[in-house]
């Protein structure tokens, strides 16, 4: 009973001390007035970091991750998909392959090129070169280091150079999105309003009223069907979706911009999406200023009241037919096409369930590892044009570290390992030598 009470305290507050939300960010900044998750044009340039900078990044990111898991309730374990197993193993795989891939990307485009990649999500919708990948590509690999240390497979001191690579790679992307200052939604009041206004305003201007009950019903079905389909296509996780905003609007109210990724050709099971657009983007306009909106660093929206879609005033849905479709060629979906895509998505979810049910546990774990290890980095590497080169270096094969961790993490102990990694800061062991 004592252990349960103690763990409950760690669920309630980070390290049983720091709350979630804006108050938690303020407390972390009181403890460290200049956290290294904030960026400047100068401090993103060095490749090597000092101990205090690494500790600062670790401390804030440990709280940020706890906040994401404990306070925002992301999706949990599935009875069909071994989520905890593939998550922990994918972190380990990423730790073994990401630093080298990040160095290859940096060598190709330089620091300024990474900053430019961070700007992509300011100018485009329906792209996976977005805040989620910028935020998570470094974090997921660092968590793999933490898991490896817990399993006595990784030396926390000897791995310092890869830690530096991961931290600076992510910070350079963050700087492209936000410039000087906080690089995370948690440091910006839990908002992600990063589309430039000259990009956002024409999208909002195309929104039409949902006063007609039939039009509203068509959109609500479309929103639900494409969200679930993207979720399942990406192996039961949120890599197939993401929100930005809220964007304050002239005259009051706000807009939310939501991407659902549907036809991701990277995965062999994506043939169920044949004929769908690569991505659809919903631009939703609300004129009710009493709705409280927060968006976390993985692009998940939380509102009070939770029935915010009941207060939707107008909406427009754009299709990006392929990953390379220019922004100038986005097209608006009418109700008939939304109905057709909704029907295909609903059938597609059932087909995915049937397909996943036929796979062995090990097959599903490796599929999940593939999704995580690909999807956090592939969009960036594709944009640079070196994804194929990175894959040729053994990126797709289970590494020796992954093979060593597999028996433990696939044996039912993944949850036992993940809990302290997510909730108690164990994902961020110090790089400092023990005295």
GROMACS .gro file of C-alpha atoms in nm:
model
  435
    1UNK     CA    1   0.000   0.000   0.000
    2UNK     CA    2   0.288   0.238   0.080
    3UNK     CA    3   0.433   0.196  -0.269
    4UNK     CA    4   0.093   0.270  -0.426
    5UNK     CA    5   0.056   0.587  -0.216
    6UNK     CA    6   0.407   0.699  -0.306
    7UNK     CA    7   0.350   0.644  -0.679
    8UNK     CA    8   0.018   0.827  -0.657
    9UNK     CA    9   0.209   1.130  -0.529
   10UNK     CA   10   0.434   1.114  -0.836
   11UNK     CA   11   0.126   1.102  -1.057
   12UNK     CA   12  -0.025   1.404  -0.882
   13UNK     CA   13   0.290   1.616  -0.911
   14UNK     CA   14   0.623   1.580  -1.089
   15UNK     CA   15   0.867   1.428  -0.841
   16UNK     CA   16   0.579   1.473  -0.594
   17UNK     CA   17   0.660   1.847  -0.598
   18UNK     CA   18   0.583   2.031  -0.923
   19UNK     CA   19   0.231   2.065  -1.066
   20UNK     CA   20   0.135   2.044  -1.429
   21UNK     CA   21   0.016   2.319  -1.661
   22UNK     CA   22   0.124   2.681  -1.663
   23UNK     CA   23   0.189   2.674  -1.288
   24UNK     CA   24   0.434   2.387  -1.336
   25UNK     CA   25   0.620   2.568  -1.612
   26UNK     CA   26   0.646   2.873  -1.385
   27UNK     CA   27   0.787   2.659  -1.103
   28UNK     CA   28   1.043   2.494  -1.330
   29UNK     CA   29   1.150   2.841  -1.446
   30UNK     CA   30   1.173   2.962  -1.088
   31UNK     CA   31   1.414   2.676  -1.021
   32UNK     CA   32   1.604   2.740  -1.345
   33UNK     CA   33   1.535   3.094  -1.476
   34UNK     CA   34   1.702   3.020  -1.811
   35UNK     CA   35   1.613   2.662  -1.904
   36UNK     CA   36   1.805   2.526  -2.199
   37UNK     CA   37   1.482   2.430  -2.371
   38UNK     CA   38   1.467   2.799  -2.457
   39UNK     CA   39   1.684   2.896  -2.752
   40UNK     CA   40   1.887   3.188  -2.877
   41UNK     CA   41   2.050   3.240  -3.215
   42UNK     CA   42   2.387   3.201  -3.042
   43UNK     CA   43   2.334   2.897  -2.820
   44UNK     CA   44   2.195   2.673  -3.096
   45UNK     CA   45   2.524   2.688  -3.286
   46UNK     CA   46   2.777   2.492  -3.074
   47UNK     CA   47   2.792   2.117  -3.117
   48UNK     CA   48   2.923   2.063  -2.765
   49UNK     CA   49   2.741   2.153  -2.445
   50UNK     CA   50   2.848   2.194  -2.085
   51UNK     CA   51   2.711   1.990  -1.798
   52UNK     CA   52   2.483   2.266  -1.675
   53UNK     CA   53   2.319   2.306  -2.017
   54UNK     CA   54   2.254   1.932  -2.044
   55UNK     CA   55   2.120   1.916  -1.689
   56UNK     CA   56   1.891   2.210  -1.758
   57UNK     CA   57   1.748   2.046  -2.070
   58UNK     CA   58   1.709   1.714  -1.888
   59UNK     CA   59   1.535   1.870  -1.588
   60UNK     CA   60   1.278   2.064  -1.788
   61UNK     CA   61   1.212   1.785  -2.037
   62UNK     CA   62   1.159   1.536  -1.754
   63UNK     CA   63   0.886   1.764  -1.617
   64UNK     CA   64   0.746   1.830  -1.966
   65UNK     CA   65   0.720   1.456  -2.036
   66UNK     CA   66   0.557   1.392  -1.699
   67UNK     CA   67   0.309   1.671  -1.773
   68UNK     CA   68   0.228   1.516  -2.108
   69UNK     CA   69   0.163   1.171  -1.963
   70UNK     CA   70   0.016   1.243  -1.620
   71UNK     CA   71  -0.177   1.564  -1.673
   72UNK     CA   72  -0.288   1.535  -2.034
   73UNK     CA   73  -0.381   1.167  -2.049
   74UNK     CA   74  -0.254   1.056  -2.389
   75UNK     CA   75  -0.378   0.726  -2.526
   76UNK     CA   76  -0.292   0.415  -2.330
   77UNK     CA   77  -0.231   0.047  -2.384
   78UNK     CA   78  -0.435  -0.132  -2.651
   79UNK     CA   79  -0.562  -0.487  -2.625
   80UNK     CA   80  -0.475  -0.538  -2.991
   81UNK     CA   81  -0.144  -0.350  -3.024
   82UNK     CA   82   0.145  -0.405  -2.778
   83UNK     CA   83   0.199  -0.032  -2.732
   84UNK     CA   84   0.423  -0.031  -2.426
   85UNK     CA   85   0.646  -0.299  -2.574
   86UNK     CA   86   0.697  -0.127  -2.907
   87UNK     CA   87   0.735   0.216  -2.746
   88UNK     CA   88   1.014   0.114  -2.511
   89UNK     CA   89   1.195  -0.086  -2.778
   90UNK     CA   90   1.155   0.191  -3.035
   91UNK     CA   91   1.313   0.438  -2.794
   92UNK     CA   92   1.612   0.205  -2.763
   93UNK     CA   93   1.629   0.162  -3.141
   94UNK     CA   94   1.614   0.537  -3.192
   95UNK     CA   95   1.893   0.597  -2.943
   96UNK     CA   96   2.112   0.362  -3.145
   97UNK     CA   97   2.036   0.508  -3.491
   98UNK     CA   98   1.920   0.869  -3.451
   99UNK     CA   99   2.243   1.047  -3.347
  100UNK     CA  100   2.429   0.930  -3.656
  101UNK     CA  101   2.131   1.017  -3.878
  102UNK     CA  102   2.105   1.360  -3.715
  103UNK     CA  103   2.472   1.425  -3.781
  104UNK     CA  104   2.424   1.323  -4.145
  105UNK     CA  105   2.132   1.564  -4.185
  106UNK     CA  106   2.325   1.843  -4.016
  107UNK     CA  107   2.627   1.780  -4.238
  108UNK     CA  108   2.399   1.805  -4.542
  109UNK     CA  109   2.226   2.135  -4.458
  110UNK     CA  110   2.420   2.292  -4.170
  111UNK     CA  111   2.283   2.463  -3.863
  112UNK     CA  112   2.106   2.727  -4.071
  113UNK     CA  113   1.943   2.455  -4.279
  114UNK     CA  114   1.801   2.295  -3.967
  115UNK     CA  115   1.663   2.631  -3.861
  116UNK     CA  116   1.500   2.661  -4.204
  117UNK     CA  117   1.343   2.317  -4.158
  118UNK     CA  118   1.196   2.441  -3.832
  119UNK     CA  119   1.026   2.719  -4.028
  120UNK     CA  120   0.840   2.477  -4.257
  121UNK     CA  121   0.544   2.443  -4.019
  122UNK     CA  122   0.505   2.821  -4.015
  123UNK     CA  123   0.439   2.817  -4.389
  124UNK     CA  124   0.264   2.484  -4.455
  125UNK     CA  125  -0.021   2.266  -4.334
  126UNK     CA  126  -0.056   1.894  -4.399
  127UNK     CA  127   0.317   1.838  -4.346
  128UNK     CA  128   0.495   1.607  -4.105
  129UNK     CA  129   0.787   1.847  -4.092
  130UNK     CA  130   0.607   1.995  -3.795
  131UNK     CA  131   0.624   2.075  -3.426
  132UNK     CA  132   0.562   1.716  -3.317
  133UNK     CA  133   0.866   1.582  -3.504
  134UNK     CA  134   1.079   1.880  -3.401
  135UNK     CA  135   0.981   1.820  -3.039
  136UNK     CA  136   0.997   1.442  -3.029
  137UNK     CA  137   1.288   1.336  -3.250
  138UNK     CA  138   1.539   1.434  -2.981
  139UNK     CA  139   1.323   1.340  -2.684
  140UNK     CA  140   1.244   0.986  -2.801
  141UNK     CA  141   1.609   0.902  -2.861
  142UNK     CA  142   1.709   1.044  -2.524
  143UNK     CA  143   1.442   0.828  -2.360
  144UNK     CA  144   1.599   0.527  -2.532
  145UNK     CA  145   1.923   0.614  -2.359
  146UNK     CA  146   1.737   0.627  -2.027
  147UNK     CA  147   1.582   0.285  -2.088
  148UNK     CA  148   1.922   0.147  -2.188
  149UNK     CA  149   2.080   0.282  -1.871
  150UNK     CA  150   1.804   0.124  -1.658
  151UNK     CA  151   1.876  -0.209  -1.826
  152UNK     CA  152   2.254  -0.165  -1.771
  153UNK     CA  153   2.309  -0.166  -2.147
  154UNK     CA  154   2.417   0.198  -2.191
  155UNK     CA  155   2.694   0.388  -2.013
  156UNK     CA  156   2.544   0.730  -1.927
  157UNK     CA  157   2.882   0.905  -1.926
  158UNK     CA  158   3.024   0.749  -2.243
  159UNK     CA  159   2.707   0.843  -2.434
  160UNK     CA  160   2.757   1.216  -2.381
  161UNK     CA  161   2.842   1.311  -2.742
  162UNK     CA  162   2.521   1.152  -2.871
  163UNK     CA  163   2.324   1.339  -2.604
  164UNK     CA  164   2.473   1.666  -2.730
  165UNK     CA  165   2.385   1.577  -3.089
  166UNK     CA  166   2.022   1.499  -3.004
  167UNK     CA  167   1.967   1.807  -2.788
  168UNK     CA  168   2.114   2.054  -3.037
  169UNK     CA  169   1.941   1.894  -3.336
  170UNK     CA  170   1.603   1.948  -3.173
  171UNK     CA  171   1.685   2.296  -3.044
  172UNK     CA  172   1.786   2.414  -3.391
  173UNK     CA  173   1.452   2.299  -3.529
  174UNK     CA  174   1.266   2.465  -3.239
  175UNK     CA  175   1.450   2.790  -3.306
  176UNK     CA  176   1.333   2.789  -3.665
  177UNK     CA  177   0.973   2.767  -3.550
  178UNK     CA  178   0.980   3.012  -3.261
  179UNK     CA  179   1.300   3.219  -3.273
  180UNK     CA  180   1.449   3.333  -2.943
  181UNK     CA  181   1.266   3.206  -2.636
  182UNK     CA  182   1.072   2.895  -2.536
  183UNK     CA  183   1.088   2.612  -2.788
  184UNK     CA  184   0.794   2.420  -2.643
  185UNK     CA  185   0.420   2.464  -2.609
  186UNK     CA  186   0.458   2.418  -2.234
  187UNK     CA  187   0.667   2.736  -2.222
  188UNK     CA  188   0.415   2.929  -2.430
  189UNK     CA  189   0.104   2.884  -2.219
  190UNK     CA  190   0.032   2.547  -2.381
  191UNK     CA  191  -0.045   2.695  -2.721
  192UNK     CA  192   0.097   2.624  -3.067
  193UNK     CA  193  -0.002   2.924  -3.285
  194UNK     CA  194   0.293   2.895  -3.520
  195UNK     CA  195   0.136   2.943  -3.867
  196UNK     CA  196   0.229   3.280  -4.012
  197UNK     CA  197  -0.074   3.506  -4.045
  198UNK     CA  198  -0.039   3.545  -4.421
  199UNK     CA  199  -0.068   3.166  -4.447
  200UNK     CA  200  -0.344   3.130  -4.189
  201UNK     CA  201  -0.575   3.414  -4.295
  202UNK     CA  202  -0.666   3.280  -4.644
  203UNK     CA  203  -0.740   2.939  -4.491
  204UNK     CA  204  -0.972   3.091  -4.231
  205UNK     CA  205  -1.138   3.307  -4.496
  206UNK     CA  206  -1.248   2.992  -4.682
  207UNK     CA  207  -1.443   2.856  -4.383
  208UNK     CA  208  -1.820   2.829  -4.429
  209UNK     CA  209  -2.095   2.821  -4.170
  210UNK     CA  210  -2.206   2.492  -4.015
  211UNK     CA  211  -2.549   2.633  -3.935
  212UNK     CA  212  -2.698   2.377  -4.175
  213UNK     CA  213  -2.743   2.057  -3.966
  214UNK     CA  214  -2.655   1.828  -4.255
  215UNK     CA  215  -2.326   2.007  -4.326
  216UNK     CA  216  -2.240   2.000  -3.956
  217UNK     CA  217  -2.316   1.627  -3.939
  218UNK     CA  218  -2.101   1.557  -4.246
  219UNK     CA  219  -1.806   1.736  -4.090
  220UNK     CA  220  -1.845   1.573  -3.748
  221UNK     CA  221  -1.847   1.227  -3.907
  222UNK     CA  222  -1.549   1.318  -4.124
  223UNK     CA  223  -1.350   1.451  -3.830
  224UNK     CA  224  -1.413   1.138  -3.622
  225UNK     CA  225  -1.357   0.889  -3.904
  226UNK     CA  226  -1.032   1.038  -4.035
  227UNK     CA  227  -0.891   1.085  -3.685
  228UNK     CA  228  -0.947   0.721  -3.594
  229UNK     CA  229  -0.816   0.603  -3.930
  230UNK     CA  230  -0.496   0.808  -3.900
  231UNK     CA  231  -0.452   0.684  -3.545
  232UNK     CA  232  -0.481   0.319  -3.643
  233UNK     CA  233  -0.278   0.355  -3.965
  234UNK     CA  234   0.010   0.482  -3.748
  235UNK     CA  235  -0.015   0.176  -3.524
  236UNK     CA  236  -0.239   0.304  -3.251
  237UNK     CA  237  -0.067   0.636  -3.184
  238UNK     CA  238  -0.099   1.008  -3.254
  239UNK     CA  239   0.162   1.040  -3.530
  240UNK     CA  240  -0.125   1.055  -3.779
  241UNK     CA  241  -0.273   1.377  -3.643
  242UNK     CA  242  -0.194   1.709  -3.483
  243UNK     CA  243  -0.345   2.048  -3.402
  244UNK     CA  244  -0.203   2.399  -3.403
  245UNK     CA  245  -0.344   2.714  -3.248
  246UNK     CA  246  -0.549   2.857  -3.099
  247UNK     CA  247  -0.522   3.153  -3.336
  248UNK     CA  248  -0.702   3.467  -3.213
  249UNK     CA  249  -0.924   3.618  -3.482
  250UNK     CA  250  -1.019   3.979  -3.558
  251UNK     CA  251  -1.354   4.057  -3.402
  252UNK     CA  252  -1.318   3.783  -3.141
  253UNK     CA  253  -1.300   3.408  -3.132
  254UNK     CA  254  -1.024   3.179  -3.251
  255UNK     CA  255  -0.931   2.917  -3.508
  256UNK     CA  256  -0.789   2.567  -3.468
  257UNK     CA  257  -0.600   2.398  -3.752
  258UNK     CA  258  -0.600   2.018  -3.749
  259UNK     CA  259  -0.404   1.780  -3.973
  260UNK     CA  260  -0.502   1.417  -4.026
  261UNK     CA  261  -0.249   1.209  -4.222
  262UNK     CA  262  -0.426   0.939  -4.420
  263UNK     CA  263  -0.228   0.801  -4.713
  264UNK     CA  264   0.121   0.751  -4.570
  265UNK     CA  265   0.302   0.546  -4.836
  266UNK     CA  266   0.593   0.463  -4.605
  267UNK     CA  267   0.411   0.167  -4.451
  268UNK     CA  268   0.313  -0.148  -4.643
  269UNK     CA  269  -0.028  -0.165  -4.472
  270UNK     CA  270  -0.116   0.181  -4.609
  271UNK     CA  271  -0.271   0.027  -4.918
  272UNK     CA  272  -0.602   0.053  -4.730
  273UNK     CA  273  -0.573   0.429  -4.789
  274UNK     CA  274  -0.534   0.401  -5.166
  275UNK     CA  275  -0.720   0.690  -5.330
  276UNK     CA  276  -0.728   0.907  -5.017
  277UNK     CA  277  -0.537   1.235  -4.994
  278UNK     CA  278  -0.199   1.223  -4.822
  279UNK     CA  279  -0.337   1.461  -4.558
  280UNK     CA  280  -0.650   1.659  -4.484
  281UNK     CA  281  -0.648   1.985  -4.291
  282UNK     CA  282  -0.951   2.111  -4.099
  283UNK     CA  283  -0.967   2.483  -4.028
  284UNK     CA  284  -1.225   2.529  -3.753
  285UNK     CA  285  -1.353   2.872  -3.649
  286UNK     CA  286  -1.511   2.943  -3.311
  287UNK     CA  287  -1.663   3.278  -3.216
  288UNK     CA  288  -1.720   3.179  -2.853
  289UNK     CA  289  -1.449   3.343  -2.641
  290UNK     CA  290  -1.559   3.153  -2.330
  291UNK     CA  291  -1.400   2.828  -2.454
  292UNK     CA  292  -1.068   2.766  -2.277
  293UNK     CA  293  -0.816   2.598  -2.511
  294UNK     CA  294  -0.478   2.443  -2.447
  295UNK     CA  295  -0.264   2.241  -2.689
  296UNK     CA  296   0.028   2.030  -2.576
  297UNK     CA  297   0.358   1.951  -2.744
  298UNK     CA  298   0.220   1.654  -2.937
  299UNK     CA  299  -0.057   1.869  -3.086
  300UNK     CA  300  -0.347   1.743  -2.872
  301UNK     CA  301  -0.620   1.996  -2.794
  302UNK     CA  302  -0.796   2.013  -2.457
  303UNK     CA  303  -1.089   2.245  -2.398
  304UNK     CA  304  -1.326   2.354  -2.127
  305UNK     CA  305  -1.600   2.269  -2.193
  306UNK     CA  306  -1.492   1.947  -2.363
  307UNK     CA  307  -1.786   1.970  -2.605
  308UNK     CA  308  -1.616   2.248  -2.801
  309UNK     CA  309  -1.722   2.107  -3.139
  310UNK     CA  310  -2.082   2.177  -3.043
  311UNK     CA  311  -1.987   2.545  -3.055
  312UNK     CA  312  -1.819   2.533  -3.396
  313UNK     CA  313  -1.925   2.828  -3.614
  314UNK     CA  314  -1.761   2.757  -3.948
  315UNK     CA  315  -1.517   2.515  -4.104
  316UNK     CA  316  -1.330   2.429  -4.421
  317UNK     CA  317  -1.140   2.111  -4.503
  318UNK     CA  318  -0.843   2.113  -4.740
  319UNK     CA  319  -0.679   1.815  -4.906
  320UNK     CA  320  -0.308   1.781  -4.970
  321UNK     CA  321  -0.316   1.504  -5.225
  322UNK     CA  322   0.048   1.399  -5.198
  323UNK     CA  323   0.331   1.477  -4.960
  324UNK     CA  324   0.484   1.704  -5.227
  325UNK     CA  325   0.167   1.887  -5.332
  326UNK     CA  326   0.246   2.261  -5.314
  327UNK     CA  327   0.048   2.476  -5.074
  328UNK     CA  328  -0.083   2.664  -5.377
  329UNK     CA  329  -0.252   2.343  -5.492
  330UNK     CA  330  -0.443   2.259  -5.176
  331UNK     CA  331  -0.803   2.194  -5.266
  332UNK     CA  332  -1.124   2.227  -5.069
  333UNK     CA  333  -1.329   1.914  -5.002
  334UNK     CA  334  -1.703   1.944  -5.055
  335UNK     CA  335  -1.959   1.745  -4.857
  336UNK     CA  336  -1.976   1.464  -5.112
  337UNK     CA  337  -1.602   1.400  -5.099
  338UNK     CA  338  -1.601   1.421  -4.720
  339UNK     CA  339  -1.875   1.158  -4.713
  340UNK     CA  340  -1.674   0.935  -4.947
  341UNK     CA  341  -1.352   0.970  -4.746
  342UNK     CA  342  -1.541   0.908  -4.422
  343UNK     CA  343  -1.684   0.584  -4.560
  344UNK     CA  344  -1.342   0.468  -4.681
  345UNK     CA  345  -1.184   0.557  -4.348
  346UNK     CA  346  -1.447   0.362  -4.156
  347UNK     CA  347  -1.393   0.056  -4.375
  348UNK     CA  348  -1.018   0.106  -4.353
  349UNK     CA  349  -1.020   0.096  -3.973
  350UNK     CA  350  -1.196  -0.240  -3.980
  351UNK     CA  351  -0.947  -0.370  -4.237
  352UNK     CA  352  -0.655  -0.256  -4.020
  353UNK     CA  353  -0.804  -0.425  -3.713
  354UNK     CA  354  -0.839  -0.751  -3.905
  355UNK     CA  355  -0.485  -0.726  -4.041
  356UNK     CA  356  -0.326  -0.645  -3.703
  357UNK     CA  357  -0.520  -0.928  -3.537
  358UNK     CA  358  -0.355  -1.180  -3.771
  359UNK     CA  359  -0.001  -1.071  -3.685
  360UNK     CA  360   0.210  -1.224  -3.410
  361UNK     CA  361   0.306  -1.015  -3.109
  362UNK     CA  362   0.667  -0.990  -3.230
  363UNK     CA  363   0.551  -0.879  -3.575
  364UNK     CA  364   0.336  -0.607  -3.423
  365UNK     CA  365   0.617  -0.492  -3.195
  366UNK     CA  366   0.851  -0.458  -3.490
  367UNK     CA  367   0.585  -0.278  -3.697
  368UNK     CA  368   0.540  -0.033  -3.409
  369UNK     CA  369   0.916   0.017  -3.378
  370UNK     CA  370   0.927   0.087  -3.751
  371UNK     CA  371   0.653   0.350  -3.726
  372UNK     CA  372   0.817   0.528  -3.433
  373UNK     CA  373   1.174   0.508  -3.562
  374UNK     CA  374   1.066   0.622  -3.909
  375UNK     CA  375   0.800   0.879  -3.839
  376UNK     CA  376   0.988   1.101  -3.594
  377UNK     CA  377   1.281   1.148  -3.836
  378UNK     CA  378   1.181   1.038  -4.187
  379UNK     CA  379   0.988   1.358  -4.277
  380UNK     CA  380   1.293   1.570  -4.192
  381UNK     CA  381   1.536   1.344  -4.377
  382UNK     CA  382   1.304   1.326  -4.680
  383UNK     CA  383   1.282   1.703  -4.692
  384UNK     CA  384   1.661   1.719  -4.699
  385UNK     CA  385   1.678   1.443  -4.962
  386UNK     CA  386   1.893   1.191  -4.777
  387UNK     CA  387   1.635   0.949  -4.634
  388UNK     CA  388   1.738   0.667  -4.868
  389UNK     CA  389   2.103   0.722  -4.779
  390UNK     CA  390   2.024   0.705  -4.408
  391UNK     CA  391   1.830   0.381  -4.454
  392UNK     CA  392   2.118   0.226  -4.644
  393UNK     CA  393   2.328   0.258  -4.329
  394UNK     CA  394   2.126  -0.006  -4.145
  395UNK     CA  395   1.857   0.223  -4.006
  396UNK     CA  396   1.579  -0.031  -4.063
  397UNK     CA  397   1.745  -0.331  -3.898
  398UNK     CA  398   1.722  -0.404  -3.525
  399UNK     CA  399   2.046  -0.281  -3.369
  400UNK     CA  400   2.257  -0.479  -3.125
  401UNK     CA  401   2.121  -0.266  -2.840
  402UNK     CA  402   1.762  -0.336  -2.949
  403UNK     CA  403   1.835  -0.709  -2.969
  404UNK     CA  404   1.979  -0.707  -2.616
  405UNK     CA  405   1.681  -0.513  -2.477
  406UNK     CA  406   1.416  -0.718  -2.662
  407UNK     CA  407   1.392  -1.020  -2.424
  408UNK     CA  408   1.324  -0.794  -2.126
  409UNK     CA  409   1.102  -0.533  -2.289
  410UNK     CA  410   0.895  -0.781  -2.493
  411UNK     CA  411   0.840  -1.010  -2.196
  412UNK     CA  412   0.573  -0.806  -2.018
  413UNK     CA  413   0.811  -0.578  -1.825
  414UNK     CA  414   0.776  -0.278  -2.057
  415UNK     CA  415   0.518  -0.110  -1.833
  416UNK     CA  416   0.739  -0.160  -1.530
  417UNK     CA  417   1.026   0.013  -1.713
  418UNK     CA  418   0.814   0.290  -1.866
  419UNK     CA  419   0.647   0.409  -1.546
  420UNK     CA  420   0.960   0.552  -1.379
  421UNK     CA  421   1.096   0.670  -1.715
  422UNK     CA  422   0.780   0.872  -1.785
  423UNK     CA  423   0.671   0.966  -1.436
  424UNK     CA  424   0.980   0.992  -1.215
  425UNK     CA  425   1.250   1.144  -1.435
  426UNK     CA  426   1.437   0.816  -1.490
  427UNK     CA  427   1.453   0.878  -1.864
  428UNK     CA  428   1.724   1.141  -1.816
  429UNK     CA  429   2.025   0.998  -1.625
  430UNK     CA  430   2.306   1.250  -1.585
  431UNK     CA  431   2.607   1.257  -1.813
  432UNK     CA  432   2.824   1.363  -1.519
  433UNK     CA  433   3.072   1.103  -1.392
  434UNK     CA  434   2.978   0.967  -1.051
  435UNK     CA  435   3.207   1.107  -0.783
   0.00000   0.00000   0.00000
